[in-house]
Amino acid sequence: MGKSVLSQINASILINAIYAMQGYPAMLISNLLSPISIIIIVTFASHGSLLGEAVSGGLITAFVGGGLSLQADLAHLKNDFKLQDMVVSSPTSAGVYLFGMAISELIFQIPSIITLLALAFFFVHATLFAAAEVFAVLVLLYAFSIVLGFFLSTVSSDILQSWAFIGILSILLTTIPPVYYPINYIPMPWRYIAYISPTTYAAGIVQVSLGYLPPSQSNIALDWAVLIALCIILFVIAVKKNRWRDV
Amino acid sequence: MPELICSNLTKTYGKGMKALDKVSFSIPALGIFALIGRTGAGKTTLTRILATELMPTSGAASINGIDVVNNAGRLRDMIAVLPQESRAVAWLTPRQTIITYLMYRGVGFSEAKKKADSALRKTDMDRFANTLNEKLSGGQKRKILVATVLASGAPIIFVDEPTTGLDPISRAELWEAFKMLKKDHFVFLTTHYLEEAERLADRVGILHEGKLMALGTLDEIRKLVKYQYSIRILGKKDGIKVKEGKKTLGEDGYLQIMTTEKEADALSRRFIKGKIRFSINPVSLEDIFYSIVKKPIREEEGNGKQEEW
């Protein structure tokens, strides 16, 4: 039988995006509302002055949210349907399965991303270079969140545990870090807590790039270095510790 | 001849819990092999190791000469697995379930669709092809998964306790599906339903507390026990003398006498004469299983002497 990696990737996209959207369209609305709800709060609370920051924060949340959703989806498919066991014993490799699932989450996020990009088009005025830099940050964040989500899904034994992971990660990645507003809104010494999260560095790069934060408030080179280092460290841990084939 | 070989296969989980203890056997990879054992005997652990889902702690295993541990990638082209407690994904239809699984096996979408329709027809599930899995009965859902592994075209199929929790009719339907699979596949089946193994299996292994206690065809397994016939009488009967055999009063209230063919013949004549209602059968897998892994509530050995009870 001729193996087709494209078919294997498409299988994940069909199961976790296309057929899931057909079955449960309410999930699309939920995905859409999650970043927009915080944009509304931040915009109203700042009398509109932080609208641009909030929209760029919404994009960060949407991309990080893909990984968080992936974690729960994979754990659900693994623990409740035993799909992963069937796939492990098939010619599909862990990498191909993960890549397909990552694309499926991106497809699920499309309505949310399109809405946020539309808001960005009207309210965020980015240069071509800034847009490219924001895009690079979002891709890196997405890769980070997908690897983190996959790793946690392989160690999660129940959907309740997955929900707990989502709660913890949401706070660590989108609540504590200054994603929807500049970091200088956080008073010292609380600002140091925000530096625990990789999204703080991502938001720093995005906000400087879009002109919401003066370059003096953030060391872009350091932010990139920390973000890339965290991604590499997490990737290495995930590759070494994930349990595709149980031990 | 294709062969499944396990050599000193051992699996120890955290805190030293030994799930498999130096399991060694060799069987032809043909027909249906049923691995029977009580819950926690190690059946799922052995199945998951052979299906390349779980690494053993030590020992080796191979199927048709392909090493399970070191050559898993090659083996995965040849196997399909129906894991214990697997469920058809709720938001898919049976056709989508089979199509996506085949795509994971590298089959293109159009080809997968054709194979899915064929498998649904073979298992008589084509009328449910476009119904959401969540709307199917428990038996139908399991049947869809059997159709899924059937559609895979993999010559080696692992099915782990596929009929647990199903009603007798659904179970019988699945048995028919397995009989269909048996024609051109090697099916490694685990079950704690002894009747299932007896009806379906060409060969049986009895696993108990991580150790393989018996292995062979049903006839070979029967020869492992001393007595070949089982007589059952309802209630405790006084005055039944058994020259050669074993009497057991079971929890179900039946007196069971396991004995030789000659003694069974003699006892039958006496029971007919004495108008005692009884049944007589060759020893069942259940009889053998209990004689190997479980101490009955009460048992007496004839030892060739007459005894009163």
Coordinates of C-alpha atoms in Angstrom, one line a residue:
Chain A
M1 CA 0.0 0.0 0.0
G2 CA 1.4 3.3 -1.0
K3 CA 1.6 5.6 2.0
S4 CA 0.6 9.2 1.5
V5 CA 1.6 11.7 4.1
L6 CA -0.9 14.2 2.6
S7 CA -3.7 11.7 3.3
Q8 CA -2.5 11.2 6.8
I9 CA -2.5 15.0 7.4
N10 CA -5.9 15.4 5.8
A11 CA -7.3 12.7 8.1
S12 CA -6.6 14.8 11.1
I13 CA -7.9 17.9 9.4
L14 CA -11.2 16.1 8.5
I15 CA -11.7 14.7 12.0
N16 CA -10.7 17.6 14.1
A17 CA -11.8 20.6 11.9
I18 CA -14.1 19.9 9.0
Y19 CA -16.3 17.2 10.4
A20 CA -16.1 18.8 13.9
M21 CA -17.3 22.2 12.6
Q22 CA -20.2 20.4 10.8
G23 CA -21.1 18.6 14.0
Y24 CA -20.6 21.3 16.5
P25 CA -20.8 24.8 14.9
A26 CA -21.2 26.4 18.4
M27 CA -17.5 25.8 18.9
L28 CA -16.7 28.3 16.1
I29 CA -18.7 31.0 17.9
S30 CA -17.0 30.2 21.2
N31 CA -13.5 30.4 19.5
L32 CA -14.5 33.7 17.9
L33 CA -15.8 35.3 21.2
S34 CA -12.9 34.3 23.4
P35 CA -10.4 37.0 22.1
I36 CA -13.1 39.5 21.1
S37 CA -14.6 39.6 24.6
I38 CA -11.3 40.8 26.1
I39 CA -10.8 43.3 23.3
I40 CA -14.2 44.8 24.1
I41 CA -13.4 45.0 27.9
V42 CA -9.9 46.6 27.3
T43 CA -11.2 49.0 24.7
F44 CA -14.1 50.2 26.9
A45 CA -11.9 50.4 30.0
S46 CA -9.3 52.5 28.2
H47 CA -11.9 54.7 26.5
G48 CA -10.6 53.4 23.1
S49 CA -7.0 54.3 23.6
L50 CA -5.8 50.7 23.8
L51 CA -7.9 49.4 20.9
G52 CA -4.9 48.7 18.7
E53 CA -3.0 46.9 21.5
A54 CA -6.1 44.9 22.3
V55 CA -6.5 43.8 18.7
S56 CA -2.9 42.7 18.4
G57 CA -3.4 40.9 21.8
G58 CA -6.4 39.2 20.4
L59 CA -4.3 37.8 17.6
I60 CA -1.8 36.5 20.1
T61 CA -4.5 34.9 22.1
A62 CA -6.1 33.3 19.0
F63 CA -2.8 31.7 18.0
V64 CA -1.9 30.6 21.5
G65 CA -5.5 29.3 22.0
G66 CA -5.0 27.0 19.0
G67 CA -2.4 25.1 21.1
L68 CA -4.5 25.1 24.2
S69 CA -7.5 23.7 22.2
L70 CA -5.2 21.1 20.6
Q71 CA -4.3 19.8 24.0
A72 CA -7.9 19.2 25.0
D73 CA -8.9 17.8 21.6
L74 CA -6.0 15.4 21.5
A75 CA -6.6 14.2 25.0
H76 CA -10.3 13.8 24.2
L77 CA -9.5 11.8 21.1
K78 CA -6.9 9.7 22.9
N79 CA -8.7 9.0 26.2
D80 CA -12.3 8.9 25.3
F81 CA -12.2 7.4 21.7
K82 CA -8.8 5.7 21.8
L83 CA -8.2 7.2 18.4
Q84 CA -4.5 7.9 19.2
D85 CA -4.0 4.2 20.0
M86 CA -5.4 3.3 16.6
V87 CA -3.2 5.8 14.9
V88 CA 0.0 4.8 16.9
S89 CA -0.4 1.3 15.5
S90 CA -0.9 2.7 12.0
P91 CA 1.7 3.9 9.5
T92 CA 1.1 7.5 10.7
S93 CA 4.1 9.0 12.7
A94 CA 3.7 11.2 15.7
G95 CA 5.0 14.2 13.7
V96 CA 2.6 13.8 10.9
Y97 CA -0.3 13.3 13.3
L98 CA 0.7 16.4 15.2
F99 CA 1.2 18.5 12.1
G100 CA -2.3 17.5 10.8
M101 CA -3.9 18.3 14.1
A102 CA -2.0 21.7 14.2
I103 CA -3.4 22.6 10.8
S104 CA -6.9 21.5 11.9
E105 CA -6.7 23.9 14.9
L106 CA -5.6 26.7 12.6
I107 CA -8.6 26.0 10.3
F108 CA -10.9 26.0 13.3
Q109 CA -9.4 29.4 14.2
I110 CA -10.0 30.9 10.8
P111 CA -13.3 32.8 11.5
S112 CA -11.6 34.2 14.6
I113 CA -8.4 35.1 12.8
I114 CA -10.3 36.7 9.9
T115 CA -12.4 38.9 12.2
L116 CA -9.3 39.9 14.1
L117 CA -7.4 40.7 10.9
A118 CA -10.4 42.8 9.7
L119 CA -10.2 44.7 13.0
A120 CA -6.5 45.1 12.6
F121 CA -6.9 46.4 9.1
F122 CA -9.1 49.2 10.4
F123 CA -7.5 50.0 13.8
V124 CA -3.9 48.9 13.6
H125 CA -1.7 50.7 11.2
A126 CA 1.3 48.5 10.6
T127 CA 4.1 48.9 8.1
L128 CA 5.0 46.0 5.9
F129 CA 8.0 45.2 8.0
A130 CA 6.0 45.4 11.2
A131 CA 3.3 43.1 9.8
A132 CA 6.0 40.6 8.8
E133 CA 7.4 40.8 12.3
V134 CA 4.0 40.2 13.9
F135 CA 3.4 37.3 11.5
A136 CA 6.7 35.7 12.5
V137 CA 5.9 36.1 16.2
L138 CA 2.5 34.6 15.7
V139 CA 3.9 31.6 13.8
L140 CA 6.5 31.0 16.5
L141 CA 3.9 31.3 19.3
Y142 CA 1.6 28.9 17.4
A143 CA 4.4 26.4 17.1
F144 CA 5.2 26.8 20.8
S145 CA 1.6 26.3 21.8
I146 CA 1.1 23.3 19.5
V147 CA 4.2 21.5 20.9
L148 CA 3.1 22.4 24.5
G149 CA -0.4 21.2 23.7
F150 CA 0.8 17.9 22.2
F151 CA 3.1 17.2 25.1
L152 CA 0.4 17.8 27.7
S153 CA -2.1 15.7 25.8
T154 CA 0.2 12.7 25.9
V155 CA 0.5 12.9 29.7
S156 CA -3.1 13.7 30.3
S157 CA -5.2 10.7 31.4
D158 CA -8.6 12.3 31.4
I159 CA -10.5 15.2 29.9
L160 CA -10.9 16.8 33.4
Q161 CA -7.2 16.9 33.6
S162 CA -7.1 18.6 30.2
W163 CA -9.5 21.3 31.3
A164 CA -7.3 21.9 34.3
F165 CA -4.3 22.3 32.0
I166 CA -6.3 24.8 29.9
G167 CA -7.2 26.8 33.0
I168 CA -3.6 27.0 34.2
L169 CA -2.2 27.7 30.7
S170 CA -4.8 30.4 29.9
I171 CA -3.7 32.3 33.0
L172 CA 0.0 31.8 32.3
L173 CA -0.2 32.6 28.6
T174 CA -2.9 35.2 28.2
T175 CA -4.0 36.6 31.6
I176 CA -0.8 37.3 33.5
P177 CA 1.2 38.6 30.5
P178 CA 0.4 42.0 29.2
V179 CA -1.0 40.8 25.9
Y180 CA -3.8 43.2 25.5
Y181 CA -2.0 46.3 26.9
P182 CA 1.6 47.5 27.2
I183 CA 3.8 46.0 29.9
N184 CA 4.4 49.5 31.4
Y185 CA 0.8 49.3 32.7
I186 CA 1.9 46.7 35.2
P187 CA 3.5 48.2 38.3
M188 CA 6.8 47.0 39.6
P189 CA 7.6 44.5 41.1
W190 CA 4.6 42.7 39.6
R191 CA 6.1 43.1 36.2
Y192 CA 8.6 40.4 37.0
I193 CA 5.8 37.8 37.3
A194 CA 4.7 38.6 33.7
Y195 CA 8.2 37.7 32.5
I196 CA 7.5 34.1 33.4
S197 CA 5.3 33.8 30.3
P198 CA 6.7 33.5 26.8
T199 CA 3.7 35.6 25.5
T200 CA 5.1 38.6 27.4
Y201 CA 8.1 38.6 25.1
A202 CA 5.9 38.0 22.1
A203 CA 3.6 40.9 23.1
G204 CA 6.7 43.1 23.7
I205 CA 7.9 42.4 20.2
V206 CA 4.5 43.0 18.6
Q207 CA 3.8 46.2 20.6
V208 CA 7.2 47.7 19.8
S209 CA 6.9 46.7 16.2
L210 CA 3.4 48.4 15.9
G211 CA 4.6 51.5 17.8
Y212 CA 2.5 51.0 20.9
L213 CA 5.5 50.7 23.1
P214 CA 8.7 52.8 22.8
P215 CA 11.7 50.7 22.0
S216 CA 13.3 51.8 25.2
Q217 CA 10.7 49.9 27.2
S218 CA 11.6 46.6 25.7
N219 CA 14.8 44.9 24.4
I220 CA 13.6 43.4 21.1
A221 CA 16.7 41.3 20.6
L222 CA 16.4 39.9 24.1
D223 CA 12.7 39.3 23.6
W224 CA 13.3 37.4 20.3
A225 CA 16.2 35.4 22.0
V226 CA 14.0 34.4 25.0
L227 CA 11.0 33.5 22.8
I228 CA 13.1 31.4 20.4
A229 CA 15.0 29.8 23.3
L230 CA 11.8 28.9 25.1
C231 CA 10.4 27.3 21.9
I232 CA 13.5 25.2 21.4
I233 CA 13.6 24.1 25.1
L234 CA 9.9 23.2 25.0
F235 CA 10.4 21.4 21.7
V236 CA 13.3 19.3 23.1
I237 CA 11.4 18.5 26.3
A238 CA 8.3 17.5 24.3
V239 CA 10.2 15.3 21.9
K240 CA 12.0 13.6 24.7
K241 CA 9.2 13.3 27.2
N242 CA 6.0 12.9 25.1
R243 CA 4.4 9.5 25.1
W244 CA 3.4 8.6 21.6
R245 CA 4.3 5.0 22.2
D246 CA 3.8 4.4 25.9
V247 CA 6.6 3.2 28.1
Chain B
M1 CA 4.3 -20.3 8.1
P2 CA 3.6 -16.8 9.6
E3 CA 4.2 -16.9 13.3
L4 CA 3.8 -14.8 16.5
I5 CA 6.7 -15.3 18.9
C6 CA 7.0 -13.9 22.4
S7 CA 10.2 -14.5 24.4
N8 CA 10.4 -13.7 28.1
L9 CA 8.2 -10.7 27.5
T10 CA 8.0 -8.8 30.8
K11 CA 6.3 -5.5 31.6
T12 CA 6.7 -3.7 34.9
Y13 CA 4.8 -0.5 35.6
G14 CA 5.7 2.1 38.1
K15 CA 6.2 1.0 41.8
G16 CA 7.2 -2.5 40.6
M17 CA 3.8 -3.7 39.5
K18 CA 4.5 -6.6 37.2
A19 CA 1.8 -6.8 34.5
L20 CA 3.6 -9.5 32.4
D21 CA 6.1 -11.9 33.8
K22 CA 8.4 -13.6 31.3
V23 CA 5.7 -14.6 28.9
S24 CA 7.0 -16.9 26.2
F25 CA 5.0 -18.6 23.4
S26 CA 4.9 -19.2 19.7
I27 CA 1.8 -19.6 17.7
P28 CA 0.9 -19.6 14.0
A29 CA -0.3 -16.2 12.9
L30 CA -3.4 -17.6 11.3
G31 CA -7.1 -17.7 12.2
I32 CA -8.2 -16.4 15.6
F33 CA -6.1 -16.6 18.7
A34 CA -8.0 -15.8 21.9
L35 CA -6.2 -14.6 24.9
I36 CA -8.4 -15.2 28.0
G37 CA -7.9 -14.1 31.5
R38 CA -9.5 -12.2 34.3
T39 CA -9.5 -8.5 34.6
G40 CA -6.0 -7.4 35.4
A41 CA -4.4 -10.6 34.0
G42 CA -2.2 -8.6 31.6
K43 CA -4.2 -9.2 28.4
T44 CA -4.3 -5.5 27.4
T45 CA -0.6 -5.0 28.3
L46 CA 0.4 -7.9 26.0
T47 CA -1.9 -6.7 23.2
R48 CA -0.6 -3.2 23.4
I49 CA 3.0 -4.4 23.3
L50 CA 2.4 -6.6 20.3
A51 CA 0.4 -3.8 18.6
T52 CA 3.5 -1.5 19.0
E53 CA 1.6 0.9 21.4
L54 CA 3.6 0.0 24.5
M55 CA 7.3 -0.8 25.1
P56 CA 8.1 -3.9 27.1
T57 CA 10.4 -3.7 30.1
S58 CA 12.3 -6.7 28.8
G59 CA 12.0 -9.6 26.5
A60 CA 11.3 -9.7 22.8
A61 CA 8.4 -10.3 20.4
S62 CA 8.1 -10.7 16.7
I63 CA 5.3 -11.2 14.2
N64 CA 6.1 -12.9 10.9
G65 CA 9.8 -12.3 11.8
I66 CA 9.3 -8.5 12.3
D67 CA 10.6 -7.3 15.7
V68 CA 7.8 -5.5 17.6
V69 CA 10.1 -3.2 19.5
N70 CA 12.9 -2.4 17.0
N71 CA 10.9 -2.6 13.7
A72 CA 7.6 -1.1 14.7
G73 CA 7.4 1.1 11.7
R74 CA 7.4 -1.9 9.3
L75 CA 5.0 -3.8 11.4
R76 CA 2.5 -0.9 11.5
D77 CA 1.9 -1.4 7.8
M78 CA 0.6 -4.9 8.5
I79 CA -1.5 -4.4 11.6
A80 CA -4.7 -2.7 12.6
V81 CA -5.9 -2.4 16.2
L82 CA -9.3 -2.1 17.9
P83 CA -8.2 -1.0 21.4
Q84 CA -10.1 -1.8 24.6
E85 CA -12.9 0.7 25.3
S86 CA -12.5 2.3 21.9
R87 CA -15.4 4.3 20.7
A88 CA -16.4 5.6 17.3
V89 CA -15.7 9.4 17.3
A90 CA -19.1 10.9 18.2
W91 CA -19.3 13.7 15.6
L92 CA -18.3 11.4 12.6
T93 CA -20.6 9.2 10.6
P94 CA -19.6 5.5 10.1
R95 CA -18.5 6.3 6.6
Q96 CA -16.3 9.2 7.8
T97 CA -14.9 7.0 10.6
I98 CA -13.7 4.4 8.2
I99 CA -12.5 7.0 5.6
T100 CA -10.4 8.9 8.1
Y101 CA -8.9 5.8 9.6
L102 CA -7.9 4.6 6.1
M103 CA -6.4 8.0 5.4
Y104 CA -4.3 7.6 8.5
R105 CA -3.1 4.4 6.9
G106 CA -2.0 6.4 3.8
V107 CA -5.0 5.7 1.5
G108 CA -6.2 8.5 -0.6
F109 CA -9.7 10.0 0.0
S110 CA -11.4 8.5 -3.1
E111 CA -10.0 5.1 -2.6
A112 CA -10.9 5.3 1.1
K113 CA -14.4 6.1 0.2
K114 CA -14.7 3.0 -2.0
K115 CA -13.2 0.8 0.7
A116 CA -15.4 2.3 3.4
D117 CA -18.6 1.6 1.4
S118 CA -17.4 -2.0 0.7
A119 CA -16.7 -2.6 4.5
L120 CA -20.0 -1.1 5.5
R121 CA -21.8 -3.5 3.0
K122 CA -19.8 -6.5 4.3
T123 CA -20.8 -5.8 7.9
D124 CA -24.4 -5.0 7.0
M125 CA -23.9 -1.4 8.3
D126 CA -24.4 0.4 5.0
R127 CA -27.8 1.6 6.0
F128 CA -26.2 3.6 8.8
A129 CA -23.4 5.0 6.6
N130 CA -24.4 8.6 7.0
T131 CA -25.9 8.5 10.5
L132 CA -23.8 10.3 13.2
N133 CA -22.0 7.7 15.4
E134 CA -23.5 9.3 18.5
K135 CA -26.9 8.2 17.4
L136 CA -26.0 4.5 16.9
S137 CA -26.5 1.8 19.6
G138 CA -23.5 0.5 21.5
G139 CA -23.4 -2.6 19.4
Q140 CA -23.6 -0.7 16.2
K141 CA -20.8 1.6 17.3
R142 CA -18.5 -1.4 18.0
K143 CA -19.5 -2.9 14.7
I144 CA -18.4 0.3 12.9
L145 CA -15.0 -0.1 14.5
V146 CA -14.8 -3.7 13.4
A147 CA -15.7 -2.6 9.9
T148 CA -13.0 0.0 10.2
V149 CA -10.2 -2.5 10.9
L150 CA -11.7 -4.8 8.3
A151 CA -11.5 -2.0 5.7
S152 CA -7.8 -1.5 6.6
G153 CA -6.8 -4.5 4.6
A154 CA -4.2 -5.2 7.3
P155 CA -3.6 -8.9 7.5
I156 CA -3.1 -8.8 11.3
I157 CA -5.8 -7.5 13.6
F158 CA -5.7 -6.9 17.3
V159 CA -9.0 -6.6 19.1
D160 CA -9.1 -6.0 22.8
E161 CA -12.2 -7.1 24.6
P162 CA -14.4 -6.0 21.7
T163 CA -17.7 -7.2 23.1
T164 CA -17.5 -6.1 26.7
G165 CA -20.7 -4.5 27.9
L166 CA -22.7 -5.5 24.8
D167 CA -26.1 -7.2 24.8
P168 CA -26.2 -10.9 23.6
I169 CA -27.6 -10.0 20.2
S170 CA -25.0 -7.3 19.5
R171 CA -22.3 -9.7 20.7
A172 CA -23.6 -12.4 18.4
E173 CA -23.5 -9.9 15.5
L174 CA -19.9 -9.1 16.3
W175 CA -19.0 -12.7 16.4
E176 CA -20.3 -13.1 12.9
A177 CA -18.1 -10.2 11.9
F178 CA -15.1 -11.8 13.5
K179 CA -15.8 -15.1 11.7
M180 CA -15.7 -13.1 8.5
L181 CA -12.3 -11.5 9.5
K182 CA -10.9 -15.0 10.4
K183 CA -11.1 -16.1 6.7
D184 CA -8.2 -14.0 5.6
H185 CA -6.7 -12.4 8.7
F186 CA -4.9 -13.3 11.8
V187 CA -7.0 -12.0 14.6
F188 CA -5.5 -11.6 18.1
L189 CA -8.5 -11.4 20.4
T190 CA -8.6 -10.8 24.1
T191 CA -11.7 -11.5 26.1
H192 CA -12.9 -12.5 29.5
Y193 CA -16.0 -14.1 27.9
L194 CA -15.0 -17.7 27.7
E195 CA -17.9 -18.6 25.5
E196 CA -16.6 -16.1 23.0
A197 CA -13.2 -17.7 22.9
E198 CA -14.8 -21.2 22.6
R199 CA -16.9 -20.1 19.7
L200 CA -14.4 -18.1 17.8
A201 CA -10.9 -19.2 18.5
D202 CA -8.7 -21.6 16.8
R203 CA -6.2 -21.3 19.5
V204 CA -6.4 -20.1 23.1
G205 CA -4.0 -18.8 25.7
I206 CA -4.8 -18.4 29.3
L207 CA -3.1 -15.5 31.1
H208 CA -3.3 -15.2 34.8
E209 CA -1.5 -12.6 36.9
G210 CA 0.9 -11.8 34.1
K211 CA 1.8 -15.5 33.5
L212 CA 0.8 -17.7 30.6
M213 CA -0.8 -20.7 32.2
A214 CA -1.9 -22.6 29.1
L215 CA -1.7 -22.4 25.4
G216 CA -3.1 -24.5 22.5
T217 CA -6.1 -25.4 20.4
L218 CA -9.2 -26.1 22.3
D219 CA -8.6 -29.9 22.0
E220 CA -5.0 -29.5 23.3
I221 CA -6.2 -27.3 26.2
R222 CA -8.8 -29.9 27.1
K223 CA -6.1 -32.5 27.4
L224 CA -4.4 -30.3 30.0
V225 CA -7.1 -31.2 32.5
K226 CA -7.4 -34.7 34.0
Y227 CA -11.1 -35.2 33.2
Q228 CA -12.7 -34.8 29.9
Y229 CA -16.4 -34.7 30.8
S230 CA -18.5 -32.5 32.9
I231 CA -21.8 -33.5 34.5
R232 CA -24.0 -30.9 36.1
I233 CA -26.8 -31.5 38.6
L234 CA -28.8 -28.8 40.3
G235 CA -28.5 -28.8 44.0
K236 CA -26.4 -30.7 46.5
K237 CA -27.1 -34.4 46.0
D238 CA -26.4 -36.8 48.7
G239 CA -25.3 -40.3 47.9
I240 CA -23.7 -39.7 44.6
K241 CA -20.6 -41.9 44.5
V242 CA -17.8 -41.0 42.2
K243 CA -15.1 -43.5 41.6
E244 CA -12.9 -41.2 39.6
G245 CA -13.4 -37.5 39.3
K246 CA -13.8 -34.2 41.0
K247 CA -16.9 -32.9 42.5
T248 CA -17.5 -29.1 42.9
L249 CA -20.5 -27.3 44.4
G250 CA -20.5 -24.1 42.5
E251 CA -21.7 -20.7 43.6
D252 CA -24.6 -21.1 41.2
G253 CA -26.0 -24.0 43.2
Y254 CA -25.0 -26.7 40.7
L255 CA -23.0 -29.7 41.6
Q256 CA -20.4 -30.3 38.9
I257 CA -18.7 -33.6 38.4
M258 CA -15.7 -33.6 36.2
T259 CA -14.8 -37.2 35.3
T260 CA -13.5 -39.7 32.8
E261 CA -15.5 -40.9 29.8
K262 CA -16.1 -44.3 31.4
E263 CA -17.2 -42.9 34.7
A264 CA -19.4 -40.3 33.0
D265 CA -21.1 -43.1 31.1
A266 CA -21.7 -45.1 34.3
L267 CA -23.0 -42.0 36.2
S268 CA -25.3 -41.1 33.4
R269 CA -26.9 -44.5 33.4
R270 CA -27.4 -44.3 37.2
F271 CA -28.9 -40.8 37.0
I272 CA -31.3 -41.9 34.3
K273 CA -32.3 -44.9 36.3
G274 CA -32.7 -42.8 39.5
K275 CA -34.6 -40.1 37.5
I276 CA -32.1 -37.4 38.4
R277 CA -32.1 -34.5 35.9
F278 CA -28.6 -33.7 34.7
S279 CA -26.6 -32.4 31.8
I280 CA -23.4 -34.0 30.4
N281 CA -20.8 -32.2 28.2
P282 CA -17.2 -32.4 27.3
V283 CA -15.4 -30.0 29.7
S284 CA -15.8 -26.4 28.6
L285 CA -13.2 -23.7 28.4
E286 CA -14.9 -22.3 31.5
D287 CA -14.3 -25.6 33.4
I288 CA -10.7 -25.6 32.2
F289 CA -10.2 -21.9 33.1
Y290 CA -11.4 -22.3 36.6
S291 CA -9.4 -25.4 37.1
I292 CA -6.3 -23.5 36.1
V293 CA -6.7 -20.1 37.7
K294 CA -9.4 -20.2 40.3
K295 CA -10.0 -22.3 43.3
P296 CA -13.7 -23.4 43.4
I297 CA -15.7 -22.7 46.6
R298 CA -15.7 -26.4 47.5
E299 CA -13.9 -29.3 45.8
E300 CA -13.3 -32.9 46.5
E301 CA -11.0 -35.2 44.6
G302 CA -12.2 -38.8 43.9
N303 CA -8.7 -40.4 43.8
G304 CA -10.2 -43.6 42.5
K305 CA -12.0 -44.3 45.8
Q306 CA -15.7 -44.4 46.3
E307 CA -17.0 -41.6 48.4
E308 CA -20.3 -40.4 49.8
W309 CA -21.5 -36.8 49.6

